[in-house]
Amino acid sequence: IGVLVEVVSVVARLEKETSFVNFITARLEAVVRLIDPVFEGQITRQTFVLMLSNPEALTVLNEVGVDVVSLVDCSDFIFDRQGAVDFSDFMDAIVQLRGSNTA
């Protein structure tokens, strides 16, 4: 029965994390769509810079425990000489930069 309890606990944590990531993704995507009305699934470096001056985006990043200074420091790695990255890849980087990263 101990194994079953552990499995249920792990599944519950994963579902909670997935739900949380989906929530912050939706919030940040809404901000990106305000900044870039022609958003088509990729975030440009320019949109990223504008996002960092948006109070809603900063609130979301702060709520999820992302160190914005570290995010800026990692931006060269995130964009890796490209003008834009897929939004899903950008969100992967955001999730990895969370202070309470459990993924």
Protein backbone atom coordinates (compact mmCIF):
# COMPACT_ATOMS: atom_id res chain seq x y z
CA ILE A 1 0.00 0.00 0.00
CA GLY A 2 2.99 2.33 0.59
CA VAL A 3 3.99 2.04 -3.06
CA LEU A 4 0.48 2.95 -4.18
CA VAL A 5 0.46 6.02 -1.94
CA GLU A 6 3.83 7.10 -3.38
CA VAL A 7 2.61 6.62 -6.97
CA VAL A 8 -0.52 8.66 -6.28
CA SER A 9 1.62 11.37 -4.65
CA VAL A 10 3.99 11.56 -7.64
CA VAL A 11 1.10 11.67 -10.12
CA ALA A 12 -0.58 14.43 -8.12
CA ARG A 13 2.63 16.50 -8.07
CA LEU A 14 3.10 16.06 -11.82
CA GLU A 15 -0.49 17.06 -12.52
CA LYS A 16 -0.13 20.11 -10.29
CA GLU A 17 3.13 21.12 -12.03
CA THR A 18 1.60 20.62 -15.48
CA SER A 19 -1.43 22.69 -14.56
CA PHE A 20 0.79 25.43 -13.14
CA VAL A 21 3.01 25.53 -16.26
CA ASN A 22 -0.07 25.70 -18.50
CA PHE A 23 -1.42 28.58 -16.41
CA ILE A 24 1.76 30.67 -16.60
CA THR A 25 2.15 29.84 -20.29
CA ALA A 26 -1.33 31.20 -20.99
CA ARG A 27 -0.64 34.36 -18.99
CA LEU A 28 2.69 35.07 -20.68
CA GLU A 29 1.26 34.29 -24.11
CA ALA A 30 -1.49 36.85 -23.47
CA VAL A 31 1.17 39.45 -22.68
CA VAL A 32 3.15 38.54 -25.80
CA ARG A 33 0.01 38.87 -27.92
CA LEU A 34 -0.51 42.39 -26.56
CA ILE A 35 3.09 43.31 -27.42
CA ASP A 36 3.14 41.48 -30.76
CA PRO A 37 -0.33 41.46 -32.38
CA VAL A 38 0.94 39.22 -35.21
CA PHE A 39 2.33 36.60 -32.81
CA GLU A 40 2.52 33.26 -34.62
CA GLY A 41 4.09 30.94 -32.06
CA GLN A 42 7.58 32.41 -31.97
CA ILE A 43 8.99 35.06 -29.69
CA THR A 44 11.56 37.46 -31.06
CA ARG A 45 14.38 38.99 -29.07
CA GLN A 46 12.70 42.38 -29.57
CA THR A 47 9.41 41.07 -28.15
CA PHE A 48 11.36 39.56 -25.24
CA VAL A 49 12.91 42.96 -24.45
CA LEU A 50 9.51 44.64 -24.63
CA MET A 51 8.04 41.91 -22.45
CA LEU A 52 10.58 42.72 -19.73
CA SER A 53 9.19 46.25 -19.52
CA ASN A 54 5.60 45.00 -19.22
CA PRO A 55 4.31 45.03 -15.62
CA GLU A 56 2.02 42.02 -16.16
CA ALA A 57 4.88 39.93 -17.55
CA LEU A 58 7.13 40.92 -14.65
CA THR A 59 4.36 40.02 -12.20
CA VAL A 60 3.94 36.57 -13.77
CA LEU A 61 7.69 35.94 -13.77
CA ASN A 62 7.94 37.06 -10.16
CA GLU A 63 4.96 34.91 -9.11
CA VAL A 64 6.55 31.79 -10.55
CA GLY A 65 9.93 32.53 -9.00
CA VAL A 66 11.90 33.44 -12.12
CA ASP A 67 14.93 35.62 -11.45
CA VAL A 68 14.56 38.25 -14.19
CA VAL A 69 18.26 39.16 -14.01
CA SER A 70 19.16 35.51 -14.67
CA LEU A 71 16.63 35.43 -17.48
CA VAL A 72 18.30 38.41 -19.13
CA ASP A 73 21.71 36.82 -18.58
CA CYS A 74 20.49 33.63 -20.29
CA SER A 75 18.84 35.42 -23.20
CA ASP A 76 21.85 34.86 -25.48
CA PHE A 77 21.56 31.15 -24.77
CA ILE A 78 17.78 31.15 -25.23
CA PHE A 79 17.91 32.94 -28.57
CA ASP A 80 21.24 31.34 -29.63
CA ARG A 81 22.02 33.68 -32.54
CA GLN A 82 18.48 33.33 -33.84
CA GLY A 83 16.10 36.19 -34.25
CA ALA A 84 13.27 34.18 -32.71
CA VAL A 85 12.53 30.94 -30.87
CA ASP A 86 9.42 28.84 -30.58
CA PHE A 87 7.28 30.03 -27.69
CA SER A 88 7.27 26.50 -26.25
CA ASP A 89 11.10 26.51 -26.16
CA PHE A 90 11.01 29.93 -24.51
CA MET A 91 8.60 28.62 -21.88
CA ASP A 92 10.86 25.61 -21.27
CA ALA A 93 13.63 28.06 -20.43
CA ILE A 94 11.29 30.02 -18.12
CA VAL A 95 10.34 26.84 -16.27
CA GLN A 96 13.99 25.84 -15.89
CA LEU A 97 14.85 29.26 -14.44
CA ARG A 98 12.27 29.01 -11.67
CA GLY A 99 13.73 29.18 -8.21
CA SER A 100 11.49 26.32 -7.06
CA ASN A 101 12.13 24.22 -10.15
CA THR A 102 10.89 20.69 -9.56
CA ALA A 103 10.96 19.58 -13.15
